[in-house]
Short mmCIF file of C-alpha atoms and ligand atoms in Angstrom, two decimals:
data_model
loop_
_atom_site.label_atom_id
_atom_site.label_comp_id
_atom_site.label_asym_id
_atom_site.label_seq_id
_atom_site.Cartn_x
_atom_site.Cartn_y
_atom_site.Cartn_z
CA UNK M 520 -29.72 -88.34 29.01
CA UNK M 521 -26.96 -90.90 28.56
CA UNK M 522 -24.91 -91.54 31.68
CA UNK M 523 -21.32 -90.32 31.26
CA UNK M 524 -20.08 -90.69 34.84
CA UNK M 525 -17.76 -93.56 33.82
CA UNK M 526 -15.89 -91.15 31.53
CA UNK M 527 -15.29 -88.44 34.12
CA UNK M 528 -11.66 -88.18 35.20
CA UNK M 529 -11.04 -85.76 38.07
CA UNK M 530 -7.25 -86.10 37.96
CA UNK M 531 -4.29 -85.28 35.73
CA UNK M 532 -2.75 -87.99 33.57
CA UNK M 533 0.99 -87.56 34.04
CA UNK M 534 3.47 -90.26 33.08
CA UNK M 535 0.77 -92.91 33.06
CA UNK M 536 -0.57 -92.06 36.53
CA UNK M 537 -3.83 -90.33 37.39
CA UNK M 538 -2.80 -87.77 39.99
CA UNK M 539 -4.13 -84.74 41.87
CA UNK M 540 -2.56 -81.27 41.80
CA UNK M 541 0.50 -81.10 44.07
CA UNK M 542 -1.31 -78.86 46.55
CA UNK M 543 -4.61 -80.73 46.20
CA UNK M 544 -6.32 -77.67 44.72
CA UNK M 545 -9.29 -78.14 42.40
CA UNK M 546 -11.41 -76.22 39.87
CA UNK M 547 -15.19 -76.66 39.77
CA UNK M 548 -16.64 -77.75 36.44
CA UNK M 549 -20.14 -76.37 36.09
CA UNK M 550 -23.03 -77.00 33.75
CA UNK M 551 -23.74 -73.61 32.12
CA UNK M 552 -27.41 -74.55 31.63
CA UNK M 553 -28.14 -74.63 35.37
CA UNK M 554 -24.96 -73.76 37.28
CA UNK M 555 -24.62 -77.17 38.95
CA UNK M 556 -21.13 -78.48 39.69
CA UNK M 557 -20.59 -81.70 37.74
CA UNK M 558 -16.95 -82.42 38.62
CA UNK M 559 -13.80 -81.05 40.22
CA UNK M 560 -10.51 -81.22 38.35
CA UNK M 561 -6.96 -80.46 39.51
CA UNK M 562 -5.78 -76.87 39.72
CA UNK M 563 -2.21 -77.60 38.64
CA UNK M 564 0.75 -75.32 38.11
CA UNK M 565 4.31 -75.29 36.82
CA UNK M 566 5.76 -78.28 38.70
CA UNK M 567 3.09 -80.71 37.49
CA UNK M 568 3.61 -79.34 33.97
CA UNK M 569 7.35 -79.91 34.24
CA UNK M 570 6.75 -83.55 35.17
CA UNK M 571 4.36 -83.99 32.25
CA UNK M 572 6.93 -82.49 29.87
CA UNK M 573 9.67 -84.76 31.26
CA UNK M 574 7.42 -87.76 30.81
CA UNK M 575 6.65 -86.88 27.18
CA UNK M 576 10.32 -86.17 26.56
CA UNK M 577 11.40 -89.55 27.97
CA UNK M 578 8.71 -91.39 25.99
CA UNK M 579 9.56 -89.68 22.70
CA UNK M 580 12.49 -91.71 21.28
CA UNK M 581 10.77 -95.07 21.71
CA UNK M 582 7.39 -93.83 20.44
CA UNK M 583 8.99 -92.13 17.44
CA UNK M 584 10.75 -95.39 16.60
CA UNK M 585 7.59 -97.51 16.89
CA UNK M 586 6.92 -99.36 13.62
CA UNK M 587 4.50 -97.32 11.55
CA UNK M 588 2.01 -100.17 11.26
CA UNK M 589 1.79 -100.35 15.08
CA UNK M 590 1.32 -96.61 15.40
CA UNK M 591 -1.42 -96.65 12.77
CA UNK M 592 -3.12 -99.53 14.59
CA UNK M 593 -3.08 -97.51 17.84
CA UNK M 594 -4.63 -94.53 16.05
CA UNK M 595 -7.35 -96.73 14.56
CA UNK M 596 -8.09 -98.12 18.02
CA UNK M 597 -8.42 -94.57 19.34
CA UNK M 598 -10.84 -93.73 16.53
CA UNK M 599 -12.94 -96.79 17.39
CA UNK M 600 -12.84 -96.01 21.12
CA UNK M 601 -14.23 -92.53 20.50
CA UNK M 602 -17.08 -93.95 18.45
CA UNK M 603 -17.74 -96.68 21.03
CA UNK M 604 -18.23 -93.87 23.58
CA UNK M 605 -19.94 -91.48 21.17
CA UNK M 606 -23.19 -90.90 23.09
CA UNK M 607 -21.57 -90.60 26.51
CA UNK M 608 -18.87 -88.22 25.24
CA UNK M 609 -21.55 -86.08 23.57
CA UNK M 610 -23.63 -85.98 26.74
CA UNK M 611 -20.56 -84.96 28.76
CA UNK M 612 -19.71 -82.25 26.23
CA UNK M 613 -23.22 -80.81 26.38
CA UNK M 614 -23.18 -80.93 30.18
CA UNK M 615 -19.96 -78.93 30.57
CA UNK M 616 -20.15 -76.74 27.47
CA UNK M 617 -23.88 -76.16 26.90
CA UNK M 618 -24.21 -76.83 23.16
CA UNK M 619 -27.26 -78.74 21.90
CA UNK M 620 -26.79 -82.50 22.05
CA UNK M 621 -27.11 -82.80 18.26
CA UNK M 622 -24.12 -80.46 17.87
CA UNK M 623 -22.17 -82.31 20.57
CA UNK M 624 -22.75 -85.59 18.74
CA UNK M 625 -21.44 -83.95 15.56
CA UNK M 626 -18.37 -82.67 17.37
CA UNK M 627 -17.47 -86.06 18.84
CA UNK M 628 -17.95 -87.70 15.43
CA UNK M 629 -15.61 -85.09 14.03
CA UNK M 630 -13.00 -85.92 16.71
CA UNK M 631 -13.05 -89.54 15.57
CA UNK M 632 -12.94 -88.55 11.90
CA UNK M 633 -9.78 -86.45 12.41
CA UNK M 634 -8.05 -89.31 14.24
CA UNK M 635 -8.84 -91.68 11.38
CA UNK M 636 -7.75 -89.14 8.78
CA UNK M 637 -4.37 -88.70 10.46
CA UNK M 638 -3.97 -92.44 10.96
CA UNK M 639 -4.19 -92.64 7.17
CA UNK M 640 -1.96 -89.61 6.59
CA UNK M 641 0.77 -91.15 8.77
CA UNK M 642 1.43 -93.58 5.91
CA UNK M 643 2.03 -90.73 3.48
CA UNK M 644 4.66 -88.67 5.26
CA UNK M 645 6.95 -89.13 2.30
CA UNK M 646 10.32 -87.57 1.77
CA UNK M 647 11.73 -86.72 -1.66
CA UNK M 648 14.59 -87.47 -4.01
CA UNK M 649 15.83 -84.24 -5.54
CA UNK M 650 17.55 -84.22 -8.96
CA UNK M 651 21.18 -83.35 -8.22
CA UNK M 652 22.72 -80.39 -10.10
CA UNK M 653 26.22 -81.89 -9.69
CA UNK M 654 27.12 -85.39 -11.01
CA UNK M 655 28.05 -88.07 -8.48
CA UNK M 656 25.62 -86.88 -5.83
CA UNK M 657 22.28 -88.04 -4.47
CA UNK M 658 20.05 -85.50 -2.72
CA UNK M 659 17.23 -86.66 -0.49
CA UNK M 660 14.87 -85.49 2.21
CA UNK M 661 13.31 -87.47 5.03
CA UNK M 662 10.67 -86.43 7.56
CA UNK M 663 10.78 -86.91 11.30
CA UNK M 664 8.45 -86.17 14.25
CA UNK M 665 9.30 -82.79 15.81
CA UNK M 666 9.36 -84.11 19.39
CA UNK M 667 7.26 -83.10 22.39
CA UNK M 668 4.09 -81.24 21.41
CA UNK M 669 2.00 -79.17 23.83
CA UNK M 670 -1.65 -78.65 22.87
CA UNK M 671 -3.70 -75.86 24.45
CA UNK M 672 -7.40 -75.95 23.60
CA UNK M 673 -10.46 -73.67 23.99
CA UNK M 674 -13.83 -74.34 25.61
CA UNK M 675 -15.98 -74.00 22.50
CA UNK M 676 -14.76 -77.19 20.77
CA UNK M 677 -13.03 -79.04 23.61
CA UNK M 678 -13.25 -82.42 21.92
CA UNK M 679 -12.70 -81.91 18.20
CA UNK M 680 -9.78 -79.51 18.70
CA UNK M 681 -7.92 -82.47 20.19
CA UNK M 682 -8.81 -84.54 17.14
CA UNK M 683 -7.00 -81.90 15.10
CA UNK M 684 -4.00 -81.70 17.45
CA UNK M 685 -3.48 -85.10 19.09
CA UNK M 686 -4.49 -86.69 15.79
CA UNK M 687 -1.55 -85.37 13.73
CA UNK M 688 0.89 -85.28 16.67
CA UNK M 689 0.44 -88.93 17.62
CA UNK M 690 0.23 -90.04 13.99
CA UNK M 691 3.52 -88.27 13.24
CA UNK M 692 5.24 -89.98 16.19
CA UNK M 693 5.28 -87.05 18.62
CA UNK M 694 4.51 -87.32 22.33
CA UNK M 695 2.12 -84.84 23.92
CA UNK M 696 0.96 -82.70 26.80
CA UNK M 697 -2.60 -81.40 26.67
CA UNK M 698 -3.97 -78.43 28.59
CA UNK M 699 -7.75 -78.21 28.09
CA UNK M 700 -9.74 -75.03 28.81
CA UNK M 701 -10.72 -74.70 32.46
CA UNK M 702 -14.42 -74.37 31.61
CA UNK M 703 -14.50 -77.70 29.73
CA UNK M 704 -11.73 -79.95 31.05
CA UNK M 705 -13.67 -83.25 31.05
CA UNK M 706 -13.79 -83.49 27.25
CA UNK M 707 -9.99 -83.12 27.29
CA UNK M 708 -9.22 -85.48 30.19
CA UNK M 709 -11.26 -88.22 28.53
CA UNK M 710 -8.68 -88.34 25.70
CA UNK M 711 -6.14 -89.42 28.31
CA UNK M 712 -8.45 -92.17 29.48
CA UNK M 713 -9.13 -93.42 25.94
CA UNK M 714 -5.47 -93.23 24.88
CA UNK M 715 -4.52 -95.27 27.93
CA UNK M 716 -7.27 -97.80 27.21
CA UNK M 717 -6.11 -98.15 23.60
CA UNK M 718 -2.56 -98.93 24.67
CA UNK M 719 -0.64 -95.75 23.85
CA UNK M 720 2.63 -96.09 25.77
CA UNK M 721 3.16 -94.29 29.06
CA UNK M 722 4.06 -90.64 28.54
CA UNK M 723 2.78 -90.35 24.98
CA UNK M 724 -0.39 -88.57 26.14
CA UNK M 725 -0.27 -86.41 29.28
CA UNK M 726 -3.30 -84.28 30.18
CA UNK M 727 -3.34 -81.67 32.90
CA UNK M 728 -5.75 -78.98 34.03
CA UNK M 729 -5.23 -75.84 36.05
CA UNK M 730 -3.77 -72.36 35.93
CA UNK M 731 -3.40 -71.25 32.32
CA UNK M 732 -0.72 -68.76 33.26
CA UNK M 733 1.45 -71.23 35.19
CA UNK M 734 0.99 -74.20 32.85
CA UNK M 735 1.39 -71.94 29.81
CA UNK M 736 4.48 -70.29 31.29
CA UNK M 737 6.20 -73.64 31.78
CA UNK M 738 5.22 -74.89 28.32
CA UNK M 739 6.51 -71.79 26.53
CA UNK M 740 9.81 -71.60 28.43
CA UNK M 741 10.73 -75.30 28.67
CA UNK M 742 13.27 -76.22 25.97
CA UNK M 743 12.06 -79.84 25.94
CA UNK M 744 8.82 -78.72 24.27
CA UNK M 745 9.47 -78.63 20.52
CA UNK M 746 6.10 -77.36 19.41
CA UNK M 747 2.99 -75.62 20.71
CA UNK M 748 -0.34 -76.02 18.99
CA UNK M 749 -2.88 -73.52 20.29
CA UNK M 750 -6.52 -72.81 19.55
CA UNK M 751 -8.01 -69.82 21.31
CA UNK M 752 -8.18 -66.07 21.26
CA UNK M 753 -5.83 -63.91 19.20
CA UNK M 754 -4.76 -62.04 22.37
CA UNK M 755 -3.51 -65.21 24.11
CA UNK M 756 -2.05 -66.52 20.83
CA UNK M 757 0.10 -63.40 20.51
CA UNK M 758 1.22 -63.77 24.10
CA UNK M 759 2.26 -67.40 23.54
CA UNK M 760 4.14 -66.47 20.35
CA UNK M 761 6.10 -63.85 22.26
CA UNK M 762 6.78 -66.12 25.26
CA UNK M 763 7.93 -69.03 23.09
CA UNK M 764 10.32 -66.93 21.02
CA UNK M 765 13.21 -67.49 23.43
CA UNK M 766 13.27 -71.23 22.67
CA UNK M 767 12.26 -70.93 18.97
CA UNK M 768 9.43 -73.43 19.14
CA UNK M 769 7.34 -74.46 16.19
CA UNK M 770 3.98 -72.75 16.63
CA UNK M 771 0.55 -73.54 15.19
CA UNK M 772 -2.06 -70.93 15.96
CA UNK M 773 -5.82 -71.20 15.36
CA UNK M 774 -7.08 -67.87 16.61
CA UNK M 775 -10.13 -65.63 16.56
CA UNK M 776 -12.35 -64.72 13.62
CA UNK M 777 -14.76 -62.04 12.43
CA UNK M 778 -16.52 -63.79 9.57
CA UNK M 779 -18.46 -61.78 7.00
CA UNK M 780 -21.56 -63.32 5.38
CA UNK M 781 -22.42 -61.56 2.11
CA UNK M 782 -25.85 -61.92 0.50
CA UNK M 783 -25.98 -60.59 -3.06
CA UNK M 784 -29.20 -59.60 -4.86
CA UNK M 785 -29.02 -62.74 -7.02
CA UNK M 786 -28.83 -65.12 -4.03
CA UNK M 787 -31.31 -67.91 -3.39
CA UNK M 788 -33.10 -66.23 -0.49
CA UNK M 789 -34.29 -69.40 1.22
CA UNK M 790 -30.84 -71.01 1.13
CA UNK M 791 -29.15 -67.80 2.26
CA UNK M 792 -31.46 -67.57 5.28
CA UNK M 793 -30.95 -71.24 6.17
CA UNK M 794 -27.17 -70.83 5.79
CA UNK M 795 -27.11 -67.67 7.90
CA UNK M 796 -28.98 -69.39 10.73
CA UNK M 797 -26.35 -72.14 10.90
CA UNK M 798 -23.36 -69.85 10.31
CA UNK M 799 -24.51 -67.49 13.04
CA UNK M 800 -26.28 -69.51 15.73
CA UNK M 801 -24.33 -72.77 15.88
CA UNK M 802 -23.05 -73.23 19.43
CA UNK M 803 -24.99 -70.05 20.37
CA UNK M 804 -22.70 -68.06 18.11
CA UNK M 805 -19.62 -69.25 19.99
CA UNK M 806 -17.50 -70.65 17.17
CA UNK M 807 -14.46 -69.07 15.57
CA UNK M 808 -16.06 -69.40 12.12
CA UNK M 809 -19.48 -68.07 13.19
CA UNK M 810 -20.52 -65.13 11.07
CA UNK M 811 -20.01 -61.81 12.85
CA UNK M 812 -21.29 -59.44 10.17
CA UNK M 813 -24.02 -60.00 7.58
CA UNK M 814 -23.70 -57.74 4.52
CA UNK M 815 -26.91 -57.73 2.47
CA UNK M 816 -27.30 -56.03 -0.91
CA UNK M 817 -30.00 -53.33 -1.12
CA UNK M 818 -32.21 -55.17 -3.62
CA UNK M 819 -32.71 -58.16 -1.30
CA UNK M 820 -32.12 -56.50 2.09
CA UNK M 821 -35.76 -56.07 3.21
CA UNK M 822 -36.82 -59.55 2.13
CA UNK M 823 -33.75 -61.13 3.74
CA UNK M 824 -34.16 -59.15 6.98
CA UNK M 825 -37.77 -60.19 7.30
CA UNK M 826 -37.29 -63.90 6.50
CA UNK M 827 -34.11 -64.14 8.59
CA UNK M 828 -35.55 -62.44 11.68
CA UNK M 829 -38.61 -64.71 11.50
CA UNK M 830 -36.35 -67.80 11.37
CA UNK M 831 -34.24 -66.42 14.23
CA UNK M 832 -37.24 -65.77 16.45
CA UNK M 833 -38.36 -69.39 15.85
CA UNK M 834 -35.11 -70.85 17.25
CA UNK M 835 -35.71 -72.98 20.31
CA UNK M 836 -33.62 -71.75 23.23
CA UNK M 837 -33.21 -74.50 25.82
CA UNK M 838 -30.67 -76.54 27.76
CA UNK M 839 -28.63 -78.55 25.26
CA UNK M 840 -29.99 -81.88 26.45
CA UNK M 841 -33.65 -80.86 25.95
CA UNK M 842 -35.36 -82.35 22.89
CA UNK M 843 -35.22 -79.96 19.92
CA UNK M 844 -32.87 -77.43 21.57
CA UNK M 845 -31.30 -75.20 18.93
CA UNK M 846 -29.50 -72.67 21.11
CA UNK M 847 -28.11 -73.46 24.54
CA UNK M 848 -26.71 -71.14 27.24
CA UNK M 849 -23.62 -68.98 26.86
CA UNK M 850 -20.48 -70.26 28.52
CA UNK M 851 -20.34 -67.86 31.48
CA UNK M 852 -21.56 -64.60 32.99
CA UNK M 853 -18.77 -62.58 31.34
CA UNK M 854 -19.97 -63.76 27.90
CA UNK M 855 -23.54 -62.71 28.71
CA UNK M 856 -22.36 -59.29 29.86
CA UNK M 857 -20.27 -58.83 26.70
CA UNK M 858 -23.28 -59.63 24.52
CA UNK M 859 -25.48 -57.18 26.44
CA UNK M 860 -22.79 -54.49 26.01
CA UNK M 861 -22.61 -55.11 22.24
CA UNK M 862 -26.39 -54.66 21.94
CA UNK M 863 -26.39 -51.47 24.04
CA UNK M 864 -23.53 -50.05 21.96
CA UNK M 865 -25.32 -50.84 18.68
CA UNK M 866 -28.57 -49.30 19.90
CA UNK M 867 -26.80 -46.14 21.02
CA UNK M 868 -25.27 -45.83 17.52
CA UNK M 869 -28.57 -46.18 15.63
CA UNK M 870 -28.94 -49.98 15.27
CA UNK M 871 -32.49 -51.32 15.30
CA UNK M 872 -33.13 -54.53 17.25
CA UNK M 873 -35.65 -56.40 15.09
CA UNK M 874 -35.56 -59.68 17.05
CA UNK M 875 -34.37 -60.47 20.56
CA UNK M 876 -31.95 -58.02 22.16
CA UNK M 877 -32.26 -59.11 25.81
CA UNK M 878 -31.50 -61.96 28.20
CA UNK M 879 -33.86 -64.90 27.64
CA UNK M 880 -36.81 -65.49 29.99
CA UNK M 881 -35.19 -68.82 30.96
CA UNK M 882 -32.73 -66.71 32.97
CA UNK M 883 -29.21 -67.80 33.88
CA UNK M 884 -26.85 -67.76 30.91
CA UNK M 885 -29.53 -67.87 28.21
CA UNK M 886 -29.73 -64.93 25.77
CA UNK M 887 -32.33 -64.32 23.06
CA UNK M 888 -31.22 -64.96 19.49
CA UNK M 889 -30.88 -61.40 18.22
CA UNK M 890 -30.96 -59.56 14.90
CA UNK M 891 -29.84 -55.93 14.64
CA UNK M 892 -30.68 -54.03 11.45
CA UNK M 893 -28.96 -50.86 10.17
CA UNK M 894 -25.60 -51.91 11.58
CA UNK M 895 -22.68 -49.58 10.83
CA UNK M 896 -18.89 -49.83 10.83
CA UNK M 897 -18.52 -47.78 14.02
CA UNK M 898 -20.37 -50.34 16.13
CA UNK M 899 -18.08 -52.44 18.34
CA UNK M 900 -19.05 -55.77 16.80
CA UNK M 901 -17.86 -54.56 13.40
CA UNK M 902 -14.27 -55.04 14.56
CA UNK M 903 -14.58 -57.27 17.64
CA UNK M 904 -15.42 -60.97 17.71
CA UNK M 905 -19.02 -61.29 19.02
CA UNK M 906 -18.92 -64.92 20.17
CA UNK M 907 -22.63 -64.91 20.93
CA UNK M 908 -26.09 -64.96 19.33
CA UNK M 909 -26.20 -61.47 17.77
CA UNK M 910 -26.58 -61.07 14.00
CA UNK M 911 -25.90 -57.52 12.73
CA UNK M 912 -27.23 -56.66 9.24
CA UNK M 913 -25.30 -54.14 7.12
CA UNK M 914 -26.76 -52.81 3.86
CA UNK M 915 -24.52 -52.44 0.78
CA UNK M 916 -24.92 -51.51 -2.90
CA UNK M 917 -21.89 -52.68 -4.89
CA UNK M 918 -19.72 -55.81 -4.90
CA UNK M 919 -16.64 -53.67 -4.32
CA UNK M 920 -18.20 -52.07 -1.27
CA UNK M 921 -19.07 -55.50 0.21
CA UNK M 922 -15.60 -56.96 -0.37
CA UNK M 923 -13.84 -53.93 1.06
CA UNK M 924 -16.06 -53.97 4.15
CA UNK M 925 -15.62 -57.74 4.55
CA UNK M 926 -11.82 -57.35 4.47
CA UNK M 927 -11.77 -54.39 6.82
CA UNK M 928 -10.64 -56.40 9.86
CA UNK M 929 -7.44 -57.80 11.34
CA UNK M 930 -8.98 -61.28 11.26
CA UNK M 931 -9.03 -63.62 8.25
CA UNK M 932 -10.51 -66.97 9.23
CA UNK M 933 -13.85 -67.69 7.48
CA UNK M 934 -16.07 -65.81 5.00
CA UNK M 935 -19.35 -66.78 3.36
CA UNK M 936 -21.23 -65.46 0.33
CA UNK M 937 -24.49 -66.30 -1.40
CA UNK M 938 -24.59 -65.54 -5.12
CA UNK M 939 -25.24 -67.35 -8.39
CA UNK M 940 -22.88 -65.27 -10.52
CA UNK M 941 -19.96 -67.53 -11.47
CA UNK M 942 -17.67 -64.64 -12.36
CA UNK M 943 -18.31 -63.07 -8.99
CA UNK M 944 -17.52 -66.36 -7.24
CA UNK M 945 -13.99 -66.28 -8.66
CA UNK M 946 -13.60 -62.58 -7.91
CA UNK M 947 -14.52 -63.37 -4.30
CA UNK M 948 -11.97 -66.17 -4.17
CA UNK M 949 -9.28 -63.78 -5.38
CA UNK M 950 -10.18 -60.83 -3.22
CA UNK M 951 -11.57 -62.10 0.11
CA UNK M 952 -8.68 -62.17 2.58
CA UNK M 953 -9.81 -65.34 4.33
CA UNK M 954 -8.43 -68.84 4.80
CA UNK M 955 -11.83 -70.52 4.51
CA UNK M 956 -14.50 -69.40 2.03
CA UNK M 957 -18.00 -70.86 1.74
CA UNK M 958 -20.03 -70.00 -1.37
CA UNK M 959 -23.70 -70.95 -1.07
CA UNK M 960 -22.59 -73.30 1.72
CA UNK M 961 -21.71 -72.86 5.37
CA UNK M 962 -20.91 -76.36 6.66
CA UNK M 963 -17.54 -76.37 4.99
CA UNK M 964 -15.25 -78.04 7.51
CA UNK M 965 -14.12 -81.68 7.43
CA UNK M 966 -10.80 -83.50 7.95
CA UNK M 967 -10.04 -83.37 4.22
CA UNK M 968 -9.77 -79.56 4.09
CA UNK M 969 -6.91 -77.29 5.23
CA UNK M 970 -8.52 -75.39 8.13
CA UNK M 971 -6.74 -72.21 9.12
CA UNK M 972 -6.83 -68.45 9.12
CA UNK M 973 -4.97 -65.63 7.40
CA UNK M 974 -3.85 -62.34 8.98
CA UNK M 975 -4.28 -62.35 12.78
CA UNK M 976 -6.48 -65.46 12.68
CA UNK M 977 -3.53 -67.76 12.81
CA UNK M 978 -0.56 -69.68 11.51
CA UNK M 979 -0.61 -73.14 9.94
CA UNK M 980 -3.35 -75.52 8.81
CA UNK M 981 -5.24 -78.26 10.60
CA UNK M 982 -6.66 -81.17 8.61
CA UNK M 983 -5.96 -82.09 4.98
CA UNK M 984 -2.60 -83.36 3.78
CA UNK M 985 -1.09 -80.18 5.25
CA UNK M 986 -2.31 -80.92 8.79
CA UNK M 987 0.49 -83.34 9.67
CA UNK M 988 3.26 -81.18 8.13
CA UNK M 989 3.58 -78.95 11.20
CA UNK M 990 4.38 -82.01 13.33
CA UNK M 991 7.26 -83.13 11.11
CA UNK M 992 10.74 -81.76 10.56
CA UNK M 993 12.36 -82.20 7.16
CA UNK M 994 15.99 -83.33 7.08
CA UNK M 995 18.03 -83.02 3.91
CA UNK M 996 20.96 -85.27 3.08
CA UNK M 997 23.52 -84.97 0.30
CA UNK M 998 25.45 -88.17 -0.50
CA UNK M 999 28.55 -87.47 -2.50
CA UNK M 1000 31.23 -89.59 -4.17
CA UNK M 1001 28.81 -91.88 -5.97
P1 NAP K 2219 -8.67 -68.24 25.30
O1 NAP K 2219 -9.11 -67.44 26.45
O2 NAP K 2219 -7.60 -67.72 24.44
O3 NAP K 2219 -8.26 -69.67 25.91
C1 NAP K 2219 -7.86 -70.73 25.10
C2 NAP K 2219 -6.98 -71.66 25.90
O4 NAP K 2219 -5.80 -70.96 26.28
C3 NAP K 2219 -7.60 -72.17 27.21
O5 NAP K 2219 -7.17 -73.47 27.46
C4 NAP K 2219 -7.02 -71.21 28.21
O6 NAP K 2219 -6.98 -71.73 29.53
C5 NAP K 2219 -5.63 -71.06 27.68
N1 NAP K 2219 -4.93 -69.87 28.15
C6 NAP K 2219 -5.43 -68.69 28.60
N2 NAP K 2219 -4.42 -67.88 28.98
C7 NAP K 2219 -3.26 -68.55 28.78
C8 NAP K 2219 -1.90 -68.25 29.00
N3 NAP K 2219 -1.50 -67.09 29.49
N4 NAP K 2219 -0.98 -69.19 28.68
C9 NAP K 2219 -1.36 -70.39 28.18
N5 NAP K 2219 -2.64 -70.73 27.97
C10 NAP K 2219 -3.59 -69.82 28.25
O7 NAP K 2219 -9.87 -68.61 24.32
P2 NAP K 2219 -11.29 -69.22 24.67
O8 NAP K 2219 -12.12 -68.14 25.26
O9 NAP K 2219 -11.14 -70.49 25.43
O10 NAP K 2219 -11.82 -69.62 23.22
C11 NAP K 2219 -12.44 -68.74 22.40
C12 NAP K 2219 -11.49 -68.18 21.36
O11 NAP K 2219 -10.92 -69.26 20.62
C13 NAP K 2219 -12.17 -67.31 20.33
O12 NAP K 2219 -11.38 -66.20 20.06
C14 NAP K 2219 -12.28 -68.22 19.12
O13 NAP K 2219 -12.40 -67.56 17.90
C15 NAP K 2219 -11.03 -68.99 19.22
N6 NAP K 2219 -11.15 -70.26 18.48
C16 NAP K 2219 -10.45 -70.38 17.31
C17 NAP K 2219 -10.57 -71.54 16.56
C18 NAP K 2219 -9.81 -71.70 15.29
O14 NAP K 2219 -9.71 -72.84 14.83
N7 NAP K 2219 -9.27 -70.65 14.70
C19 NAP K 2219 -11.39 -72.57 17.01
C20 NAP K 2219 -12.09 -72.42 18.20
C21 NAP K 2219 -11.94 -71.24 18.93
P3 NAP K 2219 -8.13 -71.38 30.61
O15 NAP K 2219 -9.39 -71.90 30.06
O16 NAP K 2219 -7.66 -72.10 31.82
O17 NAP K 2219 -8.13 -69.89 30.75
#
């Protein structure tokens, strides 16, 4: 295992200084694979947050005015610094989060890729010249960084979510405050270390850990914060939207999901099984785009159920840093309990556990990869986000039935379907109420695409040419008397 101790920062980065919480309080960071404490980070509150906001606010005018070529060079340096530390950052991510090392490596690479993408996009934040309806006038728009941006990130992708948030914010010329999830703060604090090393000016990147309620309360109420970019649960997203209303902040929300995975009779069975394994069991089922519900057409149901459950039972459950690990531990005891409750609820309502269905013999936070056949709409996981390694199989007969069931949720983040009928593919595009749709493909995310949910899965897009828009204000000017 690569040593990552040189990347551990057990302090907040506020106004260019690495500092403890005002009262010296700390939060233990544990390795979910074995419960060991790997670091202690500050348990900060509102006053530390206020100082971080003031620092970002003071730094903003100068950073926003920095020549674009210099800003782009800083971003490129940050991209290189992430790749220079790739192995150590991946090892640290696996240690605090639990995901297999191969997935952690992929996540860190993705962090770097987003930074590079936005470094390039910074050069294309064009305004427009608008044809004037009245003679003697020129109409034009210009685009400007919104100001201080606060980024709040979840524990399941603690590194790459900052690629999607710090990437566009810093590229646009905004200054930032980052609050990483308490379970995985190290992968957030390291961005402060790297930004400092790359020469980002004091106050452009502030990172602080601690009480979500106190830090969040200060961020949402402080008028110096122009924008909040949040990735996390829909419940907390709604709370932040309500709290921030009094200061009319710009809000980007990447929230929960409940992804359907539809297998039609004409699907390539082998590819559908391989896709379902990735879409369901990546990060032990703890991703917002993980499939929650697998709808399988009657003509292929038995063959799919048998091949899929065989592949699921072959998954190697092990600590993320063990060779060949395919599923690591869950994040905490509450997650394990929630998964156990989902299985009990499904069994009580007639679901048949055909693989797994119990805590793993490794003990601790490990749970068996699980397949439940004969799932029905009244089971809890039909409407709630599972966020764990349970794959429920629902049988359906018609395309209409599958689409209606797939859309029968408040969420609208990702959906997948396996079919070879080209007409159906376009019907799915029209009718599935989802922001991200994978047809015969599940690894669909990269910096080039507009990532984001519909309905209660969020507001705004991350990545693509749209990803920097939310960090820019448009000003219009009319010049008369020409
Ligand atoms: P969460 O409980 O909503 O927490 C997310 C972040 O919000 C953490 O940093 C958390 O801090 C903070 N937070 C909690 N309460 C807060 C408050 N009152 N004010 C301000 N901040 C607060 O979500 P999670 O359990 O970490 O992450 C899993 C969820 O994220 C799932 O629903 C998943 O679908 C969603 N997610 C969505 C996307 C997407 O792109 N759409 C991507 C990844 C994850 P603490 O850790 O200190 O509590």
